[in-house]
CSV table of C-alpha atoms and ligand atoms in Angstrom, one decimal:
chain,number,residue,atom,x,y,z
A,1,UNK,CA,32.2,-35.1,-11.1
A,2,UNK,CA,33.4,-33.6,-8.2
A,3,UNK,CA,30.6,-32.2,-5.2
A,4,UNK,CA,30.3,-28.3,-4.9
A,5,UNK,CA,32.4,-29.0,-1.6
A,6,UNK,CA,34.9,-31.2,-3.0
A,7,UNK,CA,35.6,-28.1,-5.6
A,8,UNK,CA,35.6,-25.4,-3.5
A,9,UNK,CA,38.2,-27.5,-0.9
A,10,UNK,CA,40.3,-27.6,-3.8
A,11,UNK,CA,39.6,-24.1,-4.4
A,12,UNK,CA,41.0,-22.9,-1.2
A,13,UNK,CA,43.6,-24.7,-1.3
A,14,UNK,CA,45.0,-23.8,-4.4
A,15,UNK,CA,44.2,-20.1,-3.4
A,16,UNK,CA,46.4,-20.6,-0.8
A,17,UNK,CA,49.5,-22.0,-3.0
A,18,UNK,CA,48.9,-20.1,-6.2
A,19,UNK,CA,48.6,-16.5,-4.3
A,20,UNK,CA,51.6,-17.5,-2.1
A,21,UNK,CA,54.0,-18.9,-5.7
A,22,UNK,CA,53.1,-16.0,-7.6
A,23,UNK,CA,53.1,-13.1,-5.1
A,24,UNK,CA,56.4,-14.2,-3.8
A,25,UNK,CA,58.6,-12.6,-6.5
A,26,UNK,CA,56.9,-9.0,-5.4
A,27,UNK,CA,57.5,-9.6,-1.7
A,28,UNK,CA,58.8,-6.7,-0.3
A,29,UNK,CA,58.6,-4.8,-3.3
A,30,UNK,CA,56.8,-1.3,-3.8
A,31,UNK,CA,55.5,-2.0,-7.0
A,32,UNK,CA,55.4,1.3,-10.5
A,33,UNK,CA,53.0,1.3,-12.5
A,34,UNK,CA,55.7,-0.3,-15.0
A,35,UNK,CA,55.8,-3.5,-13.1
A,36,UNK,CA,52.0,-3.8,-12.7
A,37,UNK,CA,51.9,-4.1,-16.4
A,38,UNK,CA,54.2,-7.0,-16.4
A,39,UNK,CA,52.2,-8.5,-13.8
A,40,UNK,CA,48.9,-7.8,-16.0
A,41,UNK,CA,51.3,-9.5,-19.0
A,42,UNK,CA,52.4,-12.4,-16.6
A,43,UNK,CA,49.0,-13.3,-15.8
A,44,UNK,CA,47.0,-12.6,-19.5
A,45,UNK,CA,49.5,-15.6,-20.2
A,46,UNK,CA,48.6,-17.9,-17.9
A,47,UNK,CA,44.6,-17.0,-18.3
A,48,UNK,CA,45.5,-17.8,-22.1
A,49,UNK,CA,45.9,-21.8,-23.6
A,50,UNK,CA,48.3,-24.3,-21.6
A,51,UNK,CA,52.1,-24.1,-22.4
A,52,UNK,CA,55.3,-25.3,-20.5
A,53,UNK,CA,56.7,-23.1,-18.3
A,54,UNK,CA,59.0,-24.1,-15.0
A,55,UNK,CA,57.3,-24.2,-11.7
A,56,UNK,CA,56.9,-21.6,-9.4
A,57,UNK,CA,58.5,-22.3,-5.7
A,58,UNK,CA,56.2,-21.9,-2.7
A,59,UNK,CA,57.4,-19.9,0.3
A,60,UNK,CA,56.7,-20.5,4.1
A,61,UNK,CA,52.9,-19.7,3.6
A,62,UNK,CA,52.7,-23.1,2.0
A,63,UNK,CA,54.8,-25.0,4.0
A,64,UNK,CA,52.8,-24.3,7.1
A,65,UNK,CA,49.6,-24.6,5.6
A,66,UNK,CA,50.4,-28.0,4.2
A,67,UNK,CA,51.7,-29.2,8.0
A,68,UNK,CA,48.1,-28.0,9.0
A,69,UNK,CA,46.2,-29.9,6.9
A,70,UNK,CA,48.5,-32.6,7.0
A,71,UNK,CA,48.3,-32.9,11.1
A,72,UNK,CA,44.6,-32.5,10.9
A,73,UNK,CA,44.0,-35.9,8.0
A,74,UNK,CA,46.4,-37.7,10.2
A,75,UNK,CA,44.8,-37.2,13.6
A,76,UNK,CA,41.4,-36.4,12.7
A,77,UNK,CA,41.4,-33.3,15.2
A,78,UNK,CA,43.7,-30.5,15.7
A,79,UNK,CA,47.0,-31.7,18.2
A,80,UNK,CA,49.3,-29.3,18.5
A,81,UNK,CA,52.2,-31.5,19.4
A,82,UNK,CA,51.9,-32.8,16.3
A,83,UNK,CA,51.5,-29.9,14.3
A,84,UNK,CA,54.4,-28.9,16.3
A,85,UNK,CA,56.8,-31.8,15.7
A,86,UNK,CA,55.1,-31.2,11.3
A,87,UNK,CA,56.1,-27.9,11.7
A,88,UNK,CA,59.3,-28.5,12.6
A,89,UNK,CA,60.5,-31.1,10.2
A,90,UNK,CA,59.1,-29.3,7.9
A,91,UNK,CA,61.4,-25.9,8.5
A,92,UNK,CA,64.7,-27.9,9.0
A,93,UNK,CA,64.0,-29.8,6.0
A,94,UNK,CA,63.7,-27.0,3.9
A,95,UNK,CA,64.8,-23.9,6.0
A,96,UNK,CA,65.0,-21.6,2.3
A,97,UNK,CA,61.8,-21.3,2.2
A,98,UNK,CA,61.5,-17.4,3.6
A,99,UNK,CA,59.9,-17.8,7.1
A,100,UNK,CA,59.7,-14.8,9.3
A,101,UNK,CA,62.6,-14.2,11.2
A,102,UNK,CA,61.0,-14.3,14.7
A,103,UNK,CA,59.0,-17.5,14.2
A,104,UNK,CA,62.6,-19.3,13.7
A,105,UNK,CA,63.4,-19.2,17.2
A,106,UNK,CA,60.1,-20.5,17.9
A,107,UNK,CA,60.9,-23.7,16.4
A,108,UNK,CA,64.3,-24.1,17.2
A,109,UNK,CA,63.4,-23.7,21.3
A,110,UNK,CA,60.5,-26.4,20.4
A,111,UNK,CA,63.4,-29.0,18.6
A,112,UNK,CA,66.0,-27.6,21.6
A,113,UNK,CA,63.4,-28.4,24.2
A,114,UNK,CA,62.2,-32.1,22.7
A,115,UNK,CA,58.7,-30.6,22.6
A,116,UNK,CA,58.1,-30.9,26.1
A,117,UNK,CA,56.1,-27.7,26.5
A,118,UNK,CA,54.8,-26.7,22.8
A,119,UNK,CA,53.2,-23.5,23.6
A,120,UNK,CA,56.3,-22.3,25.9
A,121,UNK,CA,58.3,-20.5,22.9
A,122,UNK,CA,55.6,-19.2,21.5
A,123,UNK,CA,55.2,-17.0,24.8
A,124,UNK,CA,58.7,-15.9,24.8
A,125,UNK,CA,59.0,-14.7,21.5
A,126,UNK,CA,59.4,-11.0,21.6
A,127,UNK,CA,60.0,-10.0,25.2
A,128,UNK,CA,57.2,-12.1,26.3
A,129,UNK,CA,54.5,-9.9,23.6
A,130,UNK,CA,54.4,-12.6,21.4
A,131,UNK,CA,54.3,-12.2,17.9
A,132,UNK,CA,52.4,-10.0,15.9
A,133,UNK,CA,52.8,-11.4,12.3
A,134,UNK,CA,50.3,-12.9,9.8
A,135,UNK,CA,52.1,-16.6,10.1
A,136,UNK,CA,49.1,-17.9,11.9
A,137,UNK,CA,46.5,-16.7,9.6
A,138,UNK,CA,48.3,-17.2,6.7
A,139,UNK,CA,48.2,-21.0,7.3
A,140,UNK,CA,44.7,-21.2,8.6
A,141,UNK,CA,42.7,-22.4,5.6
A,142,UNK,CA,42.5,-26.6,6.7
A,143,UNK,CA,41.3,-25.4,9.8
A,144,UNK,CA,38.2,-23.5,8.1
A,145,UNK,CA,37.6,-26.5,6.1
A,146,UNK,CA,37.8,-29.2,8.9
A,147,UNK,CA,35.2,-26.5,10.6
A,148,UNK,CA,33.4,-26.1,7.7
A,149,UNK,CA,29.7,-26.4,9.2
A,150,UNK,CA,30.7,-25.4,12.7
A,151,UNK,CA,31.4,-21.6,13.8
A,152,UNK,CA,32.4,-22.6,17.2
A,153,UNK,CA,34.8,-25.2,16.6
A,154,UNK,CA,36.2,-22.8,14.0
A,155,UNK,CA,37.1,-20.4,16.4
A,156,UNK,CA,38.4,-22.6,19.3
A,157,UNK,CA,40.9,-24.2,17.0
A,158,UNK,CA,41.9,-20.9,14.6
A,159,UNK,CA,43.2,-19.7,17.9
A,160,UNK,CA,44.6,-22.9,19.7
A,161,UNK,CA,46.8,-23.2,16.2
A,162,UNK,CA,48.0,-19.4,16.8
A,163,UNK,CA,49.0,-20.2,20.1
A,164,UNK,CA,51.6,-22.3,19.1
A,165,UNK,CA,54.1,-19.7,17.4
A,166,UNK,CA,52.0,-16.3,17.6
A,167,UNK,CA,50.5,-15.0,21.2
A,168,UNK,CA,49.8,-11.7,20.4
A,169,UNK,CA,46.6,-10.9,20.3
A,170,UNK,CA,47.1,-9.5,16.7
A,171,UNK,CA,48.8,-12.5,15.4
A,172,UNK,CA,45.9,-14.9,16.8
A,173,UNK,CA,42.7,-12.6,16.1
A,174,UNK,CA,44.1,-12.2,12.7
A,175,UNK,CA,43.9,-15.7,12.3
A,176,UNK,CA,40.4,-16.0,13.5
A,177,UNK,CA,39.7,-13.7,10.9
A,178,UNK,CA,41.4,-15.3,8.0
A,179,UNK,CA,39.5,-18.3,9.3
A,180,UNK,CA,35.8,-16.6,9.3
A,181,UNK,CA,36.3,-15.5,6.0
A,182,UNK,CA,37.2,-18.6,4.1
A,183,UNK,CA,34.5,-20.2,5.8
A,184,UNK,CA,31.9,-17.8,5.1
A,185,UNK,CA,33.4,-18.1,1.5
A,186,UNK,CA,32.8,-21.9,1.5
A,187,UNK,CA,28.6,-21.3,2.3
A,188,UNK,CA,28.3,-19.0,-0.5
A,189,UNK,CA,27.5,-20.4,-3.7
A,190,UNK,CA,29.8,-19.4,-6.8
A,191,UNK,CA,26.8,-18.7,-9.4
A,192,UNK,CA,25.3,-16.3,-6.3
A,193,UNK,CA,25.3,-12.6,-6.3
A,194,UNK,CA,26.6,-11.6,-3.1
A,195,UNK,CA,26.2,-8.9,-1.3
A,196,UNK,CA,29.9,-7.5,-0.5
A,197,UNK,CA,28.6,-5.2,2.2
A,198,UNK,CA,26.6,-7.8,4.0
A,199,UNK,CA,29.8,-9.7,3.9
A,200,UNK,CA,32.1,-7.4,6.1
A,201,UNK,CA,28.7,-6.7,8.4
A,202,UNK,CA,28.6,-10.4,9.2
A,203,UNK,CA,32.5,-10.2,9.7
A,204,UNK,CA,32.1,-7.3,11.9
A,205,UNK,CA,29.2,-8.8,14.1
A,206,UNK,CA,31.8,-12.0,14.7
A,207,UNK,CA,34.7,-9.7,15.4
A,208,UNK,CA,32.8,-7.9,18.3
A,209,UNK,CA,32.5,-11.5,20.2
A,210,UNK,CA,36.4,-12.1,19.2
A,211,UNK,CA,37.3,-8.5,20.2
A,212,UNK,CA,35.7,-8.3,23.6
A,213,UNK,CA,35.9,-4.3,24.6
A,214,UNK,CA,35.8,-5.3,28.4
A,215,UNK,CA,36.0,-1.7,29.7
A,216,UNK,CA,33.2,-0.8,27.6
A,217,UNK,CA,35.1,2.2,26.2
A,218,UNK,CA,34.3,1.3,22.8
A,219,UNK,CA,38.1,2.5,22.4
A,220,UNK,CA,39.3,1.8,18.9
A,221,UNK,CA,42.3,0.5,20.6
A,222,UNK,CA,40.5,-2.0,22.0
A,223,UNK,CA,38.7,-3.7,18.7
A,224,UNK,CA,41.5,-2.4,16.1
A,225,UNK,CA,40.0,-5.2,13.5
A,226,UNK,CA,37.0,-4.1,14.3
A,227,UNK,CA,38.0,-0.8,13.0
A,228,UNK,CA,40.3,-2.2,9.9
A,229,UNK,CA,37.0,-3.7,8.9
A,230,UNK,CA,35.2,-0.6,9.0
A,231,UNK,CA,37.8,1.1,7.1
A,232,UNK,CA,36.8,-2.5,4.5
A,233,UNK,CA,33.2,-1.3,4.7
A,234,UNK,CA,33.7,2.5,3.7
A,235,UNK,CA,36.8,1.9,1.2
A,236,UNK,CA,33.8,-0.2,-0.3
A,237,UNK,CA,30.8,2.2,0.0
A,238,UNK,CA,32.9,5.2,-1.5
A,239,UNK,CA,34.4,4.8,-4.3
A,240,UNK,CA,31.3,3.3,-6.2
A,241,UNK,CA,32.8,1.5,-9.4
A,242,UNK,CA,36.0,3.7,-9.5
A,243,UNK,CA,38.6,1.8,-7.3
A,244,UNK,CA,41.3,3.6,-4.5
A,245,UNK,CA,44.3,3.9,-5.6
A,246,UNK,CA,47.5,1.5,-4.5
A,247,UNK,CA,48.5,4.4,-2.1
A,248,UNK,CA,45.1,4.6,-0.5
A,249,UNK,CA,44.7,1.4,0.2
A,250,UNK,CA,48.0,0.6,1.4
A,251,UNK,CA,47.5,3.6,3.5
A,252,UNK,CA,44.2,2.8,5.2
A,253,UNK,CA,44.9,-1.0,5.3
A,254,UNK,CA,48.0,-1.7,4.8
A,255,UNK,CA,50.1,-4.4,3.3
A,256,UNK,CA,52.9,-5.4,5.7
A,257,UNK,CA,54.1,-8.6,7.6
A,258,UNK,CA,51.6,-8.0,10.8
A,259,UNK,CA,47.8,-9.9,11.1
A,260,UNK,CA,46.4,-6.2,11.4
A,261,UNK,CA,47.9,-4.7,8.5
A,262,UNK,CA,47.5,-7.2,6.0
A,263,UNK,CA,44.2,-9.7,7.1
A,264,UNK,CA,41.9,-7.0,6.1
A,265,UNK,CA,43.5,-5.8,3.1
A,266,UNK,CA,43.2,-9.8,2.1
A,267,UNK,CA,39.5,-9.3,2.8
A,268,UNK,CA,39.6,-6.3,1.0
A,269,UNK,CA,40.3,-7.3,-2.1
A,270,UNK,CA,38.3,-10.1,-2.1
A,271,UNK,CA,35.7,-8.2,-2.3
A,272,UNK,CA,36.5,-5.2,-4.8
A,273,UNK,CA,37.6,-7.8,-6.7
A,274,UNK,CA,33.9,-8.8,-7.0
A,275,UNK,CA,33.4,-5.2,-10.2
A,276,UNK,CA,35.9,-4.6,-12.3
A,277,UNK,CA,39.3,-2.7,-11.5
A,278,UNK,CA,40.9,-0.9,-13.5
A,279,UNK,CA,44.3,-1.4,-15.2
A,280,UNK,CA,43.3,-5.3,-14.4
A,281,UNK,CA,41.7,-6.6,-17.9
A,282,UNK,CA,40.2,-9.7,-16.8
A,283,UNK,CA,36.8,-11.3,-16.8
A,284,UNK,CA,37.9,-14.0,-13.8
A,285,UNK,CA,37.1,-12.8,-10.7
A,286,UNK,CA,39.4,-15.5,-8.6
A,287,UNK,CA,42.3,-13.9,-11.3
A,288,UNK,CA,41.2,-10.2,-10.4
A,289,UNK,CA,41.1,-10.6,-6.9
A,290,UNK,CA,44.8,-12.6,-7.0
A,291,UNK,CA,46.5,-10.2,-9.4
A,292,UNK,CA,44.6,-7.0,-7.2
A,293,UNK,CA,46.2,-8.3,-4.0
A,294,UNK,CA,49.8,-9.1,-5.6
A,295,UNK,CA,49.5,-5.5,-7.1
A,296,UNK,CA,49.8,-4.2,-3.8
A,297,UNK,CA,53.2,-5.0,-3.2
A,298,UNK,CA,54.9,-5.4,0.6
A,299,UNK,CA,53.7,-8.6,2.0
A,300,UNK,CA,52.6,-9.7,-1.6
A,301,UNK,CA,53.2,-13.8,-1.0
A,302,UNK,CA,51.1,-13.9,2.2
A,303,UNK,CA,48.3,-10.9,1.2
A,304,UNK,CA,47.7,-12.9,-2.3
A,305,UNK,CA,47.6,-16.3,-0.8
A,306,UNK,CA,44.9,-15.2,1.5
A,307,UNK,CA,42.8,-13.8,-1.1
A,308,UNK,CA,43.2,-16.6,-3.3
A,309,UNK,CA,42.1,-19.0,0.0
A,310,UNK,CA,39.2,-16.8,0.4
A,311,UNK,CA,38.5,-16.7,-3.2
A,312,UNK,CA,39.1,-20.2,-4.1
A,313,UNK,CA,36.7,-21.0,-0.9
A,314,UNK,CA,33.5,-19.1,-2.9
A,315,UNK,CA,34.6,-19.8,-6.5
A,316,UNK,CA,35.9,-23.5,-6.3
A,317,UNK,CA,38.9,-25.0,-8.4
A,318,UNK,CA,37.0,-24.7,-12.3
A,319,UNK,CA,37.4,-20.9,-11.6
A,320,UNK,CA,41.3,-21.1,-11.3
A,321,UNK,CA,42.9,-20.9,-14.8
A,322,UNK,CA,44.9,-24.2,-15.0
A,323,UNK,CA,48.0,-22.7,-16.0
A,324,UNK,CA,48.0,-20.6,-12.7
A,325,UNK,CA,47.6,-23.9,-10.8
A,326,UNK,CA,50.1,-26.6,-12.9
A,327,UNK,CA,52.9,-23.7,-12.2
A,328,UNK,CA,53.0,-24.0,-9.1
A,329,UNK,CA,55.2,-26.2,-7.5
A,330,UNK,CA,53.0,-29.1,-5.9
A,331,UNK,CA,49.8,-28.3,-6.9
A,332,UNK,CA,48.7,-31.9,-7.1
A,333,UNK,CA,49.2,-32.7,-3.9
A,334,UNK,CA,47.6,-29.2,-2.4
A,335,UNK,CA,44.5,-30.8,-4.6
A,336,UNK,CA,45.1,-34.2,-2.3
A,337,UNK,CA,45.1,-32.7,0.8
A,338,UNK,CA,42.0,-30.9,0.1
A,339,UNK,CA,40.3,-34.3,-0.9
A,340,UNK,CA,41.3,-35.7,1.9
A,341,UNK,CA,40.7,-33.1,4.5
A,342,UNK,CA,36.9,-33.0,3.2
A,343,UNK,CA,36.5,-37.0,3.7
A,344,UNK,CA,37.5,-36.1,7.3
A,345,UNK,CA,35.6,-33.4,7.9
A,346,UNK,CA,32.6,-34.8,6.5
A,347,UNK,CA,33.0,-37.7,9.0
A,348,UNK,CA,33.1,-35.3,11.6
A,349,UNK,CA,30.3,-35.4,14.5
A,350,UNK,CA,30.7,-31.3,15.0
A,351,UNK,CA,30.0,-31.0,11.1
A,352,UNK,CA,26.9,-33.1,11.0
B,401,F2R,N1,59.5,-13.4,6.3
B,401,F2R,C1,59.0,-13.2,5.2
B,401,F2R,N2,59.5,-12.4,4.3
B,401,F2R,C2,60.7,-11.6,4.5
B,401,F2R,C3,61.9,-12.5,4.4
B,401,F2R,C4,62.0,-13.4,3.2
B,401,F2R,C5,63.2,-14.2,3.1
B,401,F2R,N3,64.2,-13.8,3.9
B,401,F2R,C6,63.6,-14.5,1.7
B,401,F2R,O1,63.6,-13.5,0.9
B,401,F2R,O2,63.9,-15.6,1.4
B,401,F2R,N4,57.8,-13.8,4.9
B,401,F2R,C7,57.1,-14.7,5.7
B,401,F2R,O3,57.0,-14.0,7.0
B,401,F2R,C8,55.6,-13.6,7.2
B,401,F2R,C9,55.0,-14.4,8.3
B,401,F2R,O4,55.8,-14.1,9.5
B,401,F2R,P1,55.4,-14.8,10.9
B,401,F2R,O5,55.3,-16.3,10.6
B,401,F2R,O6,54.3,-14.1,11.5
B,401,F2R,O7,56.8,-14.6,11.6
B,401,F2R,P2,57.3,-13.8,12.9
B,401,F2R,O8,58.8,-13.8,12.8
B,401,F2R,O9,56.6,-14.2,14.1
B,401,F2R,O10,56.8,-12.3,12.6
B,401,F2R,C10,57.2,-11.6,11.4
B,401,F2R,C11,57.9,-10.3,11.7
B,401,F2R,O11,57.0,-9.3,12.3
B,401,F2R,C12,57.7,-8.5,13.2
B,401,F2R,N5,57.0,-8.7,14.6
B,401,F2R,C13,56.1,-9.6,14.9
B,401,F2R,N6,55.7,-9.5,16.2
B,401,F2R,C14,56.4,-8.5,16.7
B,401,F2R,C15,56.4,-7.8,18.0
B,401,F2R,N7,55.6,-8.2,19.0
B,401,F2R,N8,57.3,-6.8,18.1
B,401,F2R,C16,58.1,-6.4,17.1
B,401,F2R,N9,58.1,-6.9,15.9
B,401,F2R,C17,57.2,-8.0,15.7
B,401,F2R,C18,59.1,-9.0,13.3
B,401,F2R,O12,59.9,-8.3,12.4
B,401,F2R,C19,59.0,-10.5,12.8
B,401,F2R,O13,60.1,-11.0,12.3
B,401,F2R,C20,54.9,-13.8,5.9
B,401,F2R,O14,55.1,-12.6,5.1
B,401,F2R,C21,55.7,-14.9,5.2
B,401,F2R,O15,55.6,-14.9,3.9
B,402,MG,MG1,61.7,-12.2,-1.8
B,403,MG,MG1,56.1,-16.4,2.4
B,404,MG,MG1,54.9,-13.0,3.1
């Protein structure tokens, strides 16, 4: 029998690959109504009895999260050469695998330069700005399970993970983000009633330490999560148990390649997903929240696969319908990793 932990380790984890394998075919798309029925179809199937079916292939998303977790078993604490040199190896091995095309450079200066300065490309990348892209919260998940019981550490090494292919302060606060949500995910238990709103408050009270307004103008510029999550808290409030429609939300929040635009939105539907939606016939909530966040279309790999690593991190593995997890490419060894990234965490000094 496996600890509440163990399962909702495995949980994340799995959220993270089966959001990523089954969004990635709606990447980029703008999805009709038709093709939300399909999707509905796709996944009544795979909520239905086991059957055969080819895997699905995982995308960058992944990849990078499995270097993570992988750097983090081996070394028992977060070193970025390393994850570096993982990262690496792990793009020229399989270089298919749809990565951004920004981050690309990133790793072929890192190879180029025999790693001798790991956070140097990183700074380069667009005209010195850095990158703005979800990559670094997208892969964030091992870090909010090797942080599990520690808020601190969590944020100290969400960022220092950013740092070593996104700079911009979108791309790395994004990440902290990702990473305070799975974690607060992980503390809540899955039989609980939750309170969704207190959920976003206790993000937004964390945010206003990550998003220091240092001229005091409380300018939105200044605290734009800050603001996205507000945006969270009212789409929440409003509707009552109607839900926005696609447009809305992608208006508000968004559903594109950058931290700002698509972080929330992750955390978004999360949450809705706790009530019924409509045109989603479903009583699984980890199912609702994955098919709600591929629904939205654009970024669809990266958006469901951080709502299922959010989701997976409150409901644990039993919620996951097991043909949604053996049709994914890998899936046993995503289960590993999570195994073994709890034995280490649990050994951890900063966890005790
Ligand atoms: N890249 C994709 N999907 C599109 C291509 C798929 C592929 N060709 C295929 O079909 O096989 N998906 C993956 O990329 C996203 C994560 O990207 P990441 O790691 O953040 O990369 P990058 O390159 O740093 O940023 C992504 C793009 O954002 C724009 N951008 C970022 N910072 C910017 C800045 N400061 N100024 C201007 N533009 C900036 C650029 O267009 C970057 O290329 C995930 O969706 C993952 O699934
Ligand atoms: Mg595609
Ligand atoms: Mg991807
Ligand atoms: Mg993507």
């Amino acid at each position: 029998d496996l600890s509440l932990f163990a399962k909702k380790f495995r949980g994340s984890f799995l959220g993270v690959l089966t959001g990523d394998c089954l969004g990635s075919p709606y990447e980029n798309e703008k999805l009709t109504s038709g093709m939300r029925l399909v999707l509905q179809k796709s996944f009544d199937t795979m909520e239905g009895p086991v059957y055969k079916a080819p895997v699905i292939q995982y995308t960058d998303d992944s990849a990078m999260t499995k270097s993570v977790a992988e750097s983090l078993i081996e070394k028992k604490d977060l070193d970025l050469k390393d994850l570096a040199m993982k990262f690496v190896k792990s793009y020229y091995l399989e270089p298919n695998r749809g990565y951004g095309s920004g981050v690309v450079t990133v790793f072929q200066k890192l190879r180029g330069s025999k790693f001798a300065d790991v956070l140097l490309p990183a700074k380069e990348q667009f005209n010195g700005g850095g990158s703005f892209g979800n990559g670094a919260a997208m892969r964030v998940a091992p870090i909010s399970m090797f942080c599990y019981n520690n808020y601190d550490k969590l944020i100290e090494l969400a960022q220092k993970q950013s740092l070593l292919t996104h700079t911009h302060k979108i791309g790395v606060d994004g990440a902290i983000l990702q990473a305070m949500a799975i974690q607060q995910s992980l503390h809540i238990h899955p039989e609980e009633q939750f309170n969704v709103i207190e959920f976003v408050d206790q993000l937004l009270n964390k945010m206003k330490f990550v998003e220091i307004d240092e001229e005091g103008l409380d300018l939105i510029e200044a605290q734009p999560y800050t603001a996205q999550l507000k945006l969270v808290k009212n789409l929440l409030l409003e509707e009552g148990d109607d839900n926005p429609t696609h447009q809305k939300v992608i208006k508000l929040l968004g559903n594109d390649i950058s931290g700002l635009r698509s972080v929330p939105t992750a955390i978004f539907c999360f949450l809705r997903a706790q009530k019924p939606i409509s045109g989603i016939n479903t009583d699984n909530p980890y199912r609702r929240a994955l098919q709600y966040a591929i629904s939205l279309g654009g970024d669809a790999d990266t958006i469901g696969s951080m709502t299922g690593a959010i989701a997976g991190a409150l409901y644990g593995i039993d919620k996951i319908p097991p043909n949604i997890i053996h049709h994914c490419e890998a899936s046993d060894e995503f289960c590993q990793l999570a195994d073994n990234l709890l034995d280490i965490a649990n050994g951890l000094q900063w966890n005790l």
